Coordinates of C-alpha atoms in Angstrom, one line a residue:
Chain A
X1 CA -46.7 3.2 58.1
X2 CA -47.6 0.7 55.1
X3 CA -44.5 -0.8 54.6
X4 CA -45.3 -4.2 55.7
X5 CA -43.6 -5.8 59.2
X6 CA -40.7 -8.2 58.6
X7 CA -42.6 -11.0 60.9
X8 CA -45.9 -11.0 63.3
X9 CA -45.8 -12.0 66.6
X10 CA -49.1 -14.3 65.6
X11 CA -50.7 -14.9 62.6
X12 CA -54.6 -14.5 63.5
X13 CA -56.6 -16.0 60.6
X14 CA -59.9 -17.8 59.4
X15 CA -59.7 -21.5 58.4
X16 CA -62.9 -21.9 55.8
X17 CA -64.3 -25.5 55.4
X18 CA -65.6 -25.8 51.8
X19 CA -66.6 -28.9 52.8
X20 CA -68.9 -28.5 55.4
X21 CA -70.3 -24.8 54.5
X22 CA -74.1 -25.1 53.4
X23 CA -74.2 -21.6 51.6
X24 CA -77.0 -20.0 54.3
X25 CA -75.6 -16.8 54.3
X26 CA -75.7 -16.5 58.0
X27 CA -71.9 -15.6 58.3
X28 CA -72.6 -12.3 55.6
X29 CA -75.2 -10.9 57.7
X30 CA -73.5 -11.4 61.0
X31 CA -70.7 -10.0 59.8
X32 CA -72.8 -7.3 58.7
X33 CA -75.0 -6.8 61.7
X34 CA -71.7 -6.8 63.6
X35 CA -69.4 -4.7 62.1
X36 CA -71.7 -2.0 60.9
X37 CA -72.6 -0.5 64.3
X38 CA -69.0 -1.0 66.0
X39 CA -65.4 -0.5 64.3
X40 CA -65.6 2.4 62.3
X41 CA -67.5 3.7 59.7
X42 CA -71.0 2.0 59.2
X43 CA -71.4 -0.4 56.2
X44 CA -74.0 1.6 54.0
X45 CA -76.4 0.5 51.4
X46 CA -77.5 2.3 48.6
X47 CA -81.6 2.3 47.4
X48 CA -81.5 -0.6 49.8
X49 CA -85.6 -1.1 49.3
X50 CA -85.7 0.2 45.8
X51 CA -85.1 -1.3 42.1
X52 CA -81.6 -1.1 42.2
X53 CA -79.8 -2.1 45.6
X54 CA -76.5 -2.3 47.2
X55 CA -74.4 -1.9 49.5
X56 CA -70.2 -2.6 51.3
X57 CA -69.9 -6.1 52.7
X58 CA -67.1 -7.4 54.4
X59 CA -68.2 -11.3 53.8
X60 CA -69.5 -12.6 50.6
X61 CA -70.6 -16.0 49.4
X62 CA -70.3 -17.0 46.0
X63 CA -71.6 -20.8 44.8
X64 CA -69.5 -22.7 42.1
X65 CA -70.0 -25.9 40.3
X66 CA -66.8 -28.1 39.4
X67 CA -67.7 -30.7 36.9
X68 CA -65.0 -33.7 37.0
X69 CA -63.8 -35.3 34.2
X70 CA -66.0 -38.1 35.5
X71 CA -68.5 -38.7 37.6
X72 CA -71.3 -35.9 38.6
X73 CA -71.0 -31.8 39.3
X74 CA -70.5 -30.6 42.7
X75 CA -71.9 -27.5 44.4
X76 CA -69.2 -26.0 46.5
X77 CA -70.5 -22.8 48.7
X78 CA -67.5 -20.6 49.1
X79 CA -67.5 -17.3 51.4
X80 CA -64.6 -15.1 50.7
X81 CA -63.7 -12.3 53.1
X82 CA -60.0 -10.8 53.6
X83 CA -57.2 -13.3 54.0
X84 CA -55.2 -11.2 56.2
X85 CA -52.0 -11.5 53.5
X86 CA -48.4 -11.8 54.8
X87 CA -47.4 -10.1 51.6
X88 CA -49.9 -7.9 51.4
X89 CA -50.1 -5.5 48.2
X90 CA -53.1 -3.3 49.8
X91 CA -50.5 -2.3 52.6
X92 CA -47.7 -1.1 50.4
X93 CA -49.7 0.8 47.6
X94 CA -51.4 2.8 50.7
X95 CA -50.4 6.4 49.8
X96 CA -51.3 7.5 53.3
X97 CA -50.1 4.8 56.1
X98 CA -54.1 4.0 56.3
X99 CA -53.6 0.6 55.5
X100 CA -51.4 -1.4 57.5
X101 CA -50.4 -4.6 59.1
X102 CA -50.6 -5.2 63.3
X103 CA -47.0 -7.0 64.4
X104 CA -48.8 -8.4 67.6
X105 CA -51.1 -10.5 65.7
X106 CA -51.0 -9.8 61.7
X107 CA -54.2 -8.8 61.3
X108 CA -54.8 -6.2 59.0
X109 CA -56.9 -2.9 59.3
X110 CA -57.2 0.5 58.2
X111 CA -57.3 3.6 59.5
X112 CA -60.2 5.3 58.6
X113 CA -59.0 8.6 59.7
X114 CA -56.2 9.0 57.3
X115 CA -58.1 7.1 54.3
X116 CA -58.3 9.5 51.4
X117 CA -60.8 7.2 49.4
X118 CA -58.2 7.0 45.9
X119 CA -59.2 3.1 46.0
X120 CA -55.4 1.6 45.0
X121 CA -55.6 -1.2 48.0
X122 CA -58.7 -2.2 46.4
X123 CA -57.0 -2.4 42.8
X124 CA -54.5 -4.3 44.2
X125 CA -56.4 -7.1 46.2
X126 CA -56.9 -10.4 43.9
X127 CA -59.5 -11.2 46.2
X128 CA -61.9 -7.9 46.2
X129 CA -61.4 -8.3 49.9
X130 CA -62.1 -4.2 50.5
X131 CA -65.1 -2.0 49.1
X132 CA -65.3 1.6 49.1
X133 CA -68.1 2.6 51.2
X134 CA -70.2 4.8 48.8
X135 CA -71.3 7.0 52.0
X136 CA -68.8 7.3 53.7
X137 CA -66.0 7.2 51.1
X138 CA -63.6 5.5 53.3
X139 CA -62.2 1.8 52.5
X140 CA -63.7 -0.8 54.4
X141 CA -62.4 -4.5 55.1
X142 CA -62.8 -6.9 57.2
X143 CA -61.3 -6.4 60.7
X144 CA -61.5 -10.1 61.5
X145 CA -63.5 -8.7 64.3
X146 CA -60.7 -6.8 66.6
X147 CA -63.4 -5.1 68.5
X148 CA -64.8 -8.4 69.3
X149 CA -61.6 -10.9 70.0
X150 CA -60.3 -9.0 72.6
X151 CA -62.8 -7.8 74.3
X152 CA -63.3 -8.5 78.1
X153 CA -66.7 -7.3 78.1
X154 CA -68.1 -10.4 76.3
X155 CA -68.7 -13.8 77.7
X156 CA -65.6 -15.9 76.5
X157 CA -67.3 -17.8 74.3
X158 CA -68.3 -14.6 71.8
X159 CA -64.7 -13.6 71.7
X160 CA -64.4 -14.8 68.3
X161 CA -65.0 -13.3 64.9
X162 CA -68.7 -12.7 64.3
X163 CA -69.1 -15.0 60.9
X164 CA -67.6 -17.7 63.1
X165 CA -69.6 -17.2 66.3
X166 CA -72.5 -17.3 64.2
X167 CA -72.0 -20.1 61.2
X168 CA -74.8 -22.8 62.3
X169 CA -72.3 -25.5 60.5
X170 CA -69.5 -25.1 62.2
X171 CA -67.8 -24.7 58.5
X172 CA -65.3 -21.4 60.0
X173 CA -62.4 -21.8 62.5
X174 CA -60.2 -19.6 63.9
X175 CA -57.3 -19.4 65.5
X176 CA -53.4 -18.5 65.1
X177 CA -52.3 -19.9 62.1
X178 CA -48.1 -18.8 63.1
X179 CA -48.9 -21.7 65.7
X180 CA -48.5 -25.1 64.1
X181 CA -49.6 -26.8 67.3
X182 CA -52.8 -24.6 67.2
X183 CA -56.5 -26.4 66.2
X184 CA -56.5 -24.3 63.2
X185 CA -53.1 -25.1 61.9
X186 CA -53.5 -29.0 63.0
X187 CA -56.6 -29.1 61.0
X188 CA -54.9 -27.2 57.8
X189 CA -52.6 -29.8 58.0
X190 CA -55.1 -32.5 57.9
X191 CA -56.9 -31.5 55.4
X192 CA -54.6 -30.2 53.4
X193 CA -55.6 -26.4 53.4
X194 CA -54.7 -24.4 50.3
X195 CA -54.0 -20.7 49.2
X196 CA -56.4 -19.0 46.8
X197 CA -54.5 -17.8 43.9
X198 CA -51.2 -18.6 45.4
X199 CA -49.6 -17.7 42.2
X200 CA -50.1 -13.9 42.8
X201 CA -47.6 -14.3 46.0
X202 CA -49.1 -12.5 48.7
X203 CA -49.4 -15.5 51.2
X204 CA -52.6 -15.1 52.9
X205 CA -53.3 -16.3 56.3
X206 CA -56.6 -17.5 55.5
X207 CA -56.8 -20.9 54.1
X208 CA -59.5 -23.0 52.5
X209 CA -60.1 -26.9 53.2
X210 CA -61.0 -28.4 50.0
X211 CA -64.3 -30.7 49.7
X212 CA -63.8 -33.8 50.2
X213 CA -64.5 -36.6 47.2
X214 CA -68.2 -37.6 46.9
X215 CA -69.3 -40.5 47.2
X216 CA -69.6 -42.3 43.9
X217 CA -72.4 -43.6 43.2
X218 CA -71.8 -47.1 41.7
X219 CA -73.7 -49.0 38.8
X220 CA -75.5 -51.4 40.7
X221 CA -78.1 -54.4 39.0
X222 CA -81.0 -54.8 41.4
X223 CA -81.7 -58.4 41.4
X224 CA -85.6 -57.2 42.2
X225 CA -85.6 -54.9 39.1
X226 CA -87.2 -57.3 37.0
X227 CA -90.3 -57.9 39.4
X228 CA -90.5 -53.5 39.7
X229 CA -90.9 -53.6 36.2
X230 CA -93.9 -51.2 35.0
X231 CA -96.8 -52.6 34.4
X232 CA -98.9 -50.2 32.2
X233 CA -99.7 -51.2 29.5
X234 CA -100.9 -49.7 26.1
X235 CA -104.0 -47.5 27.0
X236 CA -107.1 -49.0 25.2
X237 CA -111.0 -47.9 24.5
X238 CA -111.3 -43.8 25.5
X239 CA -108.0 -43.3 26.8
X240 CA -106.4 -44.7 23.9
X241 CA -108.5 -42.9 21.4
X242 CA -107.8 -39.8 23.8
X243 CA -103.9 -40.8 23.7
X244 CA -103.7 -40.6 20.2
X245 CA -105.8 -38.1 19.5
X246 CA -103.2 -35.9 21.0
X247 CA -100.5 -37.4 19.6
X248 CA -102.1 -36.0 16.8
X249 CA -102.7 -32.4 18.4
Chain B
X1 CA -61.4 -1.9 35.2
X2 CA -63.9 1.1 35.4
X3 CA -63.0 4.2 32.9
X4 CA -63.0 7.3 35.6
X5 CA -63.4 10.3 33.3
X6 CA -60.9 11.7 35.9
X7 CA -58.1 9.4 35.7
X8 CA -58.8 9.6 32.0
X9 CA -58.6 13.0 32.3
X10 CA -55.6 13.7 34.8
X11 CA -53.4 10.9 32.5
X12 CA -53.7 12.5 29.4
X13 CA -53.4 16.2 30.0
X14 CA -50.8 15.5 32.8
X15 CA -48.8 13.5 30.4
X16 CA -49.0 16.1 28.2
X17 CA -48.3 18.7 30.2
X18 CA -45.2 17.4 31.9
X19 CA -43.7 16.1 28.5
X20 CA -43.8 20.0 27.7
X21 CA -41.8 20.8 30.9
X22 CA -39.7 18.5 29.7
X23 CA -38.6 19.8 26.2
X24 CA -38.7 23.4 28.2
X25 CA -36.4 22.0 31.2
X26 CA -33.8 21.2 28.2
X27 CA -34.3 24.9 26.4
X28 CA -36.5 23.5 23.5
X29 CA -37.7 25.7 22.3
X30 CA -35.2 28.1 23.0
X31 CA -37.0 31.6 23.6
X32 CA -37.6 33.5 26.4
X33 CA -39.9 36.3 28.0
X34 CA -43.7 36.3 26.7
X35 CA -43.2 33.3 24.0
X36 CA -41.8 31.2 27.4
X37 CA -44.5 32.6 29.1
X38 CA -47.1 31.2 27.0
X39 CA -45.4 27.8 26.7
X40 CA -44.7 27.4 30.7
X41 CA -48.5 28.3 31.0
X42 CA -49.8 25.8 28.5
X43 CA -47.7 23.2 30.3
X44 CA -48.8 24.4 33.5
X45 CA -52.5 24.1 32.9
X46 CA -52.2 21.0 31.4
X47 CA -50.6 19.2 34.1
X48 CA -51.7 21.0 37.5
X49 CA -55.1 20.9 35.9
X50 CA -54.3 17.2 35.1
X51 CA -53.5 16.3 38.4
X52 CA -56.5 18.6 40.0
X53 CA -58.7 16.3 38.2
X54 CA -57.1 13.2 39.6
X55 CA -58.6 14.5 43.1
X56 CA -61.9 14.1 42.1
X57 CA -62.3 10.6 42.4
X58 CA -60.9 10.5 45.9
X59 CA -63.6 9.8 48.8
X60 CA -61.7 12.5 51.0
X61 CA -59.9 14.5 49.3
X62 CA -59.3 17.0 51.9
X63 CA -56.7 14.7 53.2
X64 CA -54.8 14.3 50.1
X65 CA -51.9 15.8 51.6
X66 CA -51.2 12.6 54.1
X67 CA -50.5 11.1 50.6
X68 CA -46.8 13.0 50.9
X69 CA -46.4 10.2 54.0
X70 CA -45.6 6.8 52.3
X71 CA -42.9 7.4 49.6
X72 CA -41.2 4.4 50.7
X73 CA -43.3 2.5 49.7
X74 CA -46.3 3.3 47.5
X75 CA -45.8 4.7 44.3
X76 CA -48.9 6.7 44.6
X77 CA -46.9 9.1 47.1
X78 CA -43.7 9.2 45.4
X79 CA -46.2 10.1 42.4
X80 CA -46.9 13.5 44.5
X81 CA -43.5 14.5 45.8
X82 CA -42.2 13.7 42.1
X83 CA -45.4 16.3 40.6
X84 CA -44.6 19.1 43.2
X85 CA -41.0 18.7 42.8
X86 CA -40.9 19.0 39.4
X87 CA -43.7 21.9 39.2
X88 CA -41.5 23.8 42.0
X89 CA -38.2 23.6 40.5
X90 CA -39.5 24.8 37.1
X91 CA -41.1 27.2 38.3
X92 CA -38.4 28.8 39.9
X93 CA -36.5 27.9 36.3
X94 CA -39.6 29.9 34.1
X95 CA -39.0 32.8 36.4
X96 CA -35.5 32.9 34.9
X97 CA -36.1 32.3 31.5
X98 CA -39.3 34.7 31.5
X99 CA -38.4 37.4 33.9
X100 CA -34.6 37.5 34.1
X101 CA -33.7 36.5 30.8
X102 CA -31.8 33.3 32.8
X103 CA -31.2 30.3 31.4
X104 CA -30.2 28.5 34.7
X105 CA -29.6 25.2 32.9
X106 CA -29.0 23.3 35.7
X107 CA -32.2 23.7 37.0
X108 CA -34.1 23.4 34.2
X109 CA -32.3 20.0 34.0
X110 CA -33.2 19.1 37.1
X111 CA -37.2 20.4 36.3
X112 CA -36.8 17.8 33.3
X113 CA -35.7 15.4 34.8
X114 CA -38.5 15.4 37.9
X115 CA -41.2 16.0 34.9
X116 CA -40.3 12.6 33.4
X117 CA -39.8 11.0 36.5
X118 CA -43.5 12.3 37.9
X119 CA -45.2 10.7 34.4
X120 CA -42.7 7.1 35.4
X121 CA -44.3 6.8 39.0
X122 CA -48.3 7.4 37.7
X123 CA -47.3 4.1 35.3
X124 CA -45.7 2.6 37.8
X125 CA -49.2 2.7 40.1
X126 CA -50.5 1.0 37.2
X127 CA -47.4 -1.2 36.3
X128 CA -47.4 -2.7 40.5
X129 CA -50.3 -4.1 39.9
X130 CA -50.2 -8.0 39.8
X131 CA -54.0 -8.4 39.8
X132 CA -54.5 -6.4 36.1
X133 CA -52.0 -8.3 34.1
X134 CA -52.8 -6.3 30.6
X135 CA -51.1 -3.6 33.1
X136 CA -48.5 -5.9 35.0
X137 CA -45.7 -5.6 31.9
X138 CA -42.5 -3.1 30.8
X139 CA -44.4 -2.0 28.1
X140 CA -47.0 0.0 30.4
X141 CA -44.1 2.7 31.8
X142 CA -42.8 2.7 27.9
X143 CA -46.1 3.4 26.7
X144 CA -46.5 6.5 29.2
X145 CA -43.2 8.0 28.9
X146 CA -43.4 7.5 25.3
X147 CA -46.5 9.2 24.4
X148 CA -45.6 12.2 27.3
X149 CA -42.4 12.7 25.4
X150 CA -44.1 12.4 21.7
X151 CA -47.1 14.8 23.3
X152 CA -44.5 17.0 24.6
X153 CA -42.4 17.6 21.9
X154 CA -45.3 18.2 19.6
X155 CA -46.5 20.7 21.6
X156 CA -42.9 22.4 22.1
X157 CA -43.2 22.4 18.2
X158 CA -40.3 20.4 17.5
X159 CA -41.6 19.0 13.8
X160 CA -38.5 16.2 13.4
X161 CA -38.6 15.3 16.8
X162 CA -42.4 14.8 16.9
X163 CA -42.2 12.8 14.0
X164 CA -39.7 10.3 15.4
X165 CA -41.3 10.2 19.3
X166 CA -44.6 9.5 17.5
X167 CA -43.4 6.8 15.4
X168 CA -41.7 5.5 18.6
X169 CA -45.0 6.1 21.1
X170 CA -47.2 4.3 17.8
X171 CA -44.8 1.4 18.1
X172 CA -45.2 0.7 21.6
X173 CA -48.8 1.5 21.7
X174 CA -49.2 -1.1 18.4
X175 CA -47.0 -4.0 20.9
X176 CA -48.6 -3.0 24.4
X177 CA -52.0 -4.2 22.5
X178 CA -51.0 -6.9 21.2
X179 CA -49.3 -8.4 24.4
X180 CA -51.8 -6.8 26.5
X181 CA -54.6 -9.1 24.8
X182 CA -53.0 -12.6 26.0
X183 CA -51.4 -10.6 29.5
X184 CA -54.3 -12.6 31.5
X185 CA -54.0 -16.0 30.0
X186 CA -50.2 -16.1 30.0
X187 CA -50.5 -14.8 34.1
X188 CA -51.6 -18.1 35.1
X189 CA -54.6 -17.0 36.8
X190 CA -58.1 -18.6 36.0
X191 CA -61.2 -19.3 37.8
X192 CA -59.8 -22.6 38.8
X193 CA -56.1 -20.9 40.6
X194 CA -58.7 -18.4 42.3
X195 CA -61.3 -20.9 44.1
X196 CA -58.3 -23.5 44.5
X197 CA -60.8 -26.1 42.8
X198 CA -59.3 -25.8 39.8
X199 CA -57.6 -29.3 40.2
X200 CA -60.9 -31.1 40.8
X201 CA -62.7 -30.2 37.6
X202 CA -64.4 -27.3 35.2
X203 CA -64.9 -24.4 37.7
X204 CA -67.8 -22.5 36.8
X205 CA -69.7 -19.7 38.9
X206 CA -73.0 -21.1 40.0
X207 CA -74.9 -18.1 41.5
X208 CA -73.3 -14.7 42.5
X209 CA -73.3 -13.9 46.0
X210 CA -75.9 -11.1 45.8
X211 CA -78.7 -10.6 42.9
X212 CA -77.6 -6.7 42.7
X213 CA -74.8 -5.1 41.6
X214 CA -72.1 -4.1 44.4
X215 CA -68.7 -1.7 44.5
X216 CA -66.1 -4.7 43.3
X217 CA -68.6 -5.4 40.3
X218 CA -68.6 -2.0 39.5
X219 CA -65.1 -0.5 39.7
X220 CA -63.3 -3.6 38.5
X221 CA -65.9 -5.9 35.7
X222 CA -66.0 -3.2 33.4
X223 CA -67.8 -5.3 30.4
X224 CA -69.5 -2.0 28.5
X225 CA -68.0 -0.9 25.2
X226 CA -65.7 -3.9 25.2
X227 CA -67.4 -4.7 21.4
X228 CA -66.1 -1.2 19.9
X229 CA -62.7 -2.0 21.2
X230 CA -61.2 -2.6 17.8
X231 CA -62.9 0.5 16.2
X232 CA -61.9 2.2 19.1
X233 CA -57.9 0.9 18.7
X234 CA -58.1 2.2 15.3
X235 CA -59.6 5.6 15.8
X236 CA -57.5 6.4 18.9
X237 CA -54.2 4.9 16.7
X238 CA -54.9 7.2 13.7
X239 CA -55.8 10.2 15.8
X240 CA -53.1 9.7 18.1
X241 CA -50.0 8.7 15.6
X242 CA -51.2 9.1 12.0
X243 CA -52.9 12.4 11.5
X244 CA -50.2 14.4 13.4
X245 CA -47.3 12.5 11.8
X246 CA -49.1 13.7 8.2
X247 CA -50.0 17.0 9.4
X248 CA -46.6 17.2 10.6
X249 CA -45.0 16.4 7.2
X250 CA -46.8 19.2 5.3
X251 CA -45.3 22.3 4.9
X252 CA -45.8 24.3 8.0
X253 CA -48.4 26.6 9.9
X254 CA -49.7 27.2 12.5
X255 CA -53.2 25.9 11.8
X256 CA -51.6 22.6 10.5
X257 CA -49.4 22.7 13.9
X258 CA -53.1 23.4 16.2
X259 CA -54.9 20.1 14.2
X260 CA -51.9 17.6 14.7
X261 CA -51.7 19.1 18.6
X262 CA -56.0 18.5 19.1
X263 CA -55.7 15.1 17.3
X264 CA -53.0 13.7 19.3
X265 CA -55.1 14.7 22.5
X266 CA -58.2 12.7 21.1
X267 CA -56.2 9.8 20.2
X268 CA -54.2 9.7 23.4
X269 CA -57.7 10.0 25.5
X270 CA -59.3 7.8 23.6
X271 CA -56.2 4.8 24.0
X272 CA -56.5 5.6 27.9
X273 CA -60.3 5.0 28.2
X274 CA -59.3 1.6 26.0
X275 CA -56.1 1.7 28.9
X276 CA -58.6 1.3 31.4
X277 CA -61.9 0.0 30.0
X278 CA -60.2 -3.1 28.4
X279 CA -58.1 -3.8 32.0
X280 CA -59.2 -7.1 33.4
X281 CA -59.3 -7.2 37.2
X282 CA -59.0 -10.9 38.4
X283 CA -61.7 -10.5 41.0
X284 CA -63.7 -10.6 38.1
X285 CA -63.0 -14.4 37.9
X286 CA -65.0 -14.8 41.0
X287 CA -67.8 -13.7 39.5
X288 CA -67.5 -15.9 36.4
X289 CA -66.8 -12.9 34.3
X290 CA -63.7 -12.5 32.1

């Protein structure tokens, strides 16, 4: 059914530290490793060795730069997978009930079974949280690892989301974000966690903890700079004639 | 957004084809036997073939039929029930008028009603959509019902009528442009509203998450052809509007009739690829495009 549940019991969700992520990339292939050999279809690649490859992610990284008004440019690594929406268009478009939202714990899947492959939940997702897999022709998203999270047959410690289990900075959280006594929610709070594109009203679950100011890097007069002073002086004899001969040049 | 020569397709000759039924629905043109049999099979073929085409862009379209499921909520599957609705009820409403020599007005009222109903919900799967906002706006619906209705009655051969819808379809199309080409900056959404980092500075992509080209990239950042878009406006806007509406005005034939018909279809395929090829996704922020 993709009309969307009135509540969730929980709301399961990734809390992404722009802060602290380093932009390795280990979280996309994880995810990828992960997710292409258990829930569902397999995550293809097209000409993967040839001229011209690629192929359906779940977890990208994209780099930006944000220039203040003042002070120097910033490199900000930013992954972007699904946010698990409360108000989640790719449910309702669904013409099929593939695409729906889980009360017990708001994540959000689909059901490859009953996917036709007309690609509306993609149109509709701000974030291009869902590829088509060009093999299989089924939608594919990120399952924030349901086969993993619940699953008794892993030590305790794995039973989180692969792109968290794996990020070597410790830059992805997870946790119930319906909780606001949870880690996650605490440290949303903190750090004042934000919505991306919060103007297009579907509420995700996934928030992102902004970076925090850089240090500035003040205008300092080094009482030793006078003594560092260079001390070359105008070349003279060959290597002056050589200087200016290509000057000339 | 990517121009599917399918949807491209399916749009046009499905709009056609169910602005056709319509005029038939209300007994315009008023005949009957093997003239209505010609004119229900023209709008037949346009619009089942229409919406056959539409299928070929699904990844599974052996299961299109669990698109009938979710008519409560997606518009995509009230889209469906509307189409076979409507084809049902005038088919069972030609029968009469070719067979029987029945006019069963009712139902061919009803048939009218579902054919402009069908061509409302495939603009409102367009219309939904908050993340193309040249789509997002009233004028998108106007647009489609407007040229189905124009198409329609030209094809029902309807010469005053035809002249007014197209006027009115040229109108819309003329102001869906012109808002459509500031729908994106008035919606708010930039590069800075989708990282969130718009409030610390100038937001500008850095380096793309992968060197290739992937499925988002492809079916949403549509950039070829962009530069012909103002030829393009004008071609599909004198095609589509003008040269019927002058054919229209001379003194009638048939072969006068035929050109206005075949130049309205090139104009009204030609403003969908535009429809389509000039839609700008907002995931395409992400990637610094737009």
């Amino acid at each position: 059914m993709t009309q969307l549940p009135q509540s969730t019991d929980r709301k399961m969700g990734l809390v992404i530290d722009l802060d602290t992520c380093v932009g390795c990339h280990a979280c996309v292939i994880s995810c990828k490793g992960w997710n292409t050999e258990n829930y569902g279809a397999p995550l293809s690649d097209q000409d993967a060795y040839g001229a011209d490859p690629s192929g359906t992610f779940l977890n990208r990284v994209h780099s930006y730069e944000v220039q203040p008004a003042g002070g120097h440019a910033q490199l900000i690594h930013f992954p972007k997978s699904c946010l698990h929406c409360e108000d989640a268009p790719c449910v309702t478009v669904c013409p099929t009930g593939a695409s729906y939202k889980r009360v017990e714990d708001g994540i959000v899947l689909v059901n490859e079974s009953d996917c036709i492959g007309c690609g509306l939940c993609a149109w509709s997702c701000p974030y291009g949280a869902r590829e088509l897999d060009a093999a299989e022709g089924v939608m594919k998203k990120c399952t924030l690892c349901v086969d993993r999270i619940y699953n008794e047959n892993l030590p305790e410690v794995d039973r989180v989301p692969s792109c968290v289990r794996t990020c070597p900075a410790g830059a992805r959280h997870f946790g119930d974000l319906g909780d606001p006594n949870s880690d996650v929610s605490k440290l949303v709070a903190e750090r004042e966690g934000m919505d991306l594109m919060h103007e297009m009203g579907t509420k995700p679950v996934n928030k992102y903890l902004p970076p925090r100011p850089k240090d500035q890097i003040e205008e300092q007069i080094d009482i030793l700079a006078p003594l560092l002073a260079p001390v070359a002086e105008e070349p003279k004899g060959f290597l002056g004639w050589l200087d200016k001969a290509l000057e000339k040049l | 957004m990517h121009p599917a020569p399918s949807v491209i397709i399916f749009t046009t000759l499905s709009g056609l084809g169910f602005g056709l039924l319509f005029f038939l629905g209300l007994g315009v043109p008023d005949v009957s036997g093997w003239v209505a049999f010609v004119f229900f099979l023209i709008a037949y073929a346009l619009s089942v073939g229409g919406l056959m085409a539409s299928t070929f862009h699904l990844g599974h379209p052996e299961r299109a039929w669990k698109a009938f499921t979710q008519w409560r909520s997606s518009w995509l599957s009230r889209e469906g029930w509307c189409a076979v609705i409507a084809l049902i009820v005038m088919g069972l409403y030609a029968l009469g008028v070719v067979f029987a020599g029945q006019r069963w007005s009712a139902l061919g009222l009803l048939g009218a009603a579902f054919s402009l109903a069908t061509v409302f919900t495939t603009s409102m799967i367009y219309t939904q959509l908050k993340t193309i906002p040249r789509w997002n706006m009233a004028l998108t619906p106007a647009m489609f019902l407007s040229f189905s209705l124009a198409g329609g009655a030209l094809l029902a051969g309807q010469t005053t009528v035809s002249i007014i819808l197209l006027v009115v379809a040229a109108t819309i199309q003329a102001l869906y442009w012109w808002r459509g080409d500031t729908a994106l900056a008035r919606s708010g959404t930039d590069i800075g509203t989708a990282t969130g980092l718009g409030s610390r500075g100038d937001v500008r992509a850095f380096e793309p998450p992968h060197t290739g080209t992937n499925y988002l990239l492809r079916e949403f950042v549509h950039v070829v052809g962009r530069k012909h878009a103002e030829k393009l406006r004008i071609i599909s806007f004198v095609l589509a509007f003008m040269a019927p509406v002058l054919f229209l005005l001379l003194p009638f034939s048939h072969a006068f009739a035929a050109v206005a018909v075949l130049s309205h279809i090139a104009g009204v395929a030609t403003s969908r690829w535009l429809f389509f090829a000039q839609a700008e996704h907002v995931v395409g922020l992400y990637y610094g495009k737009r």
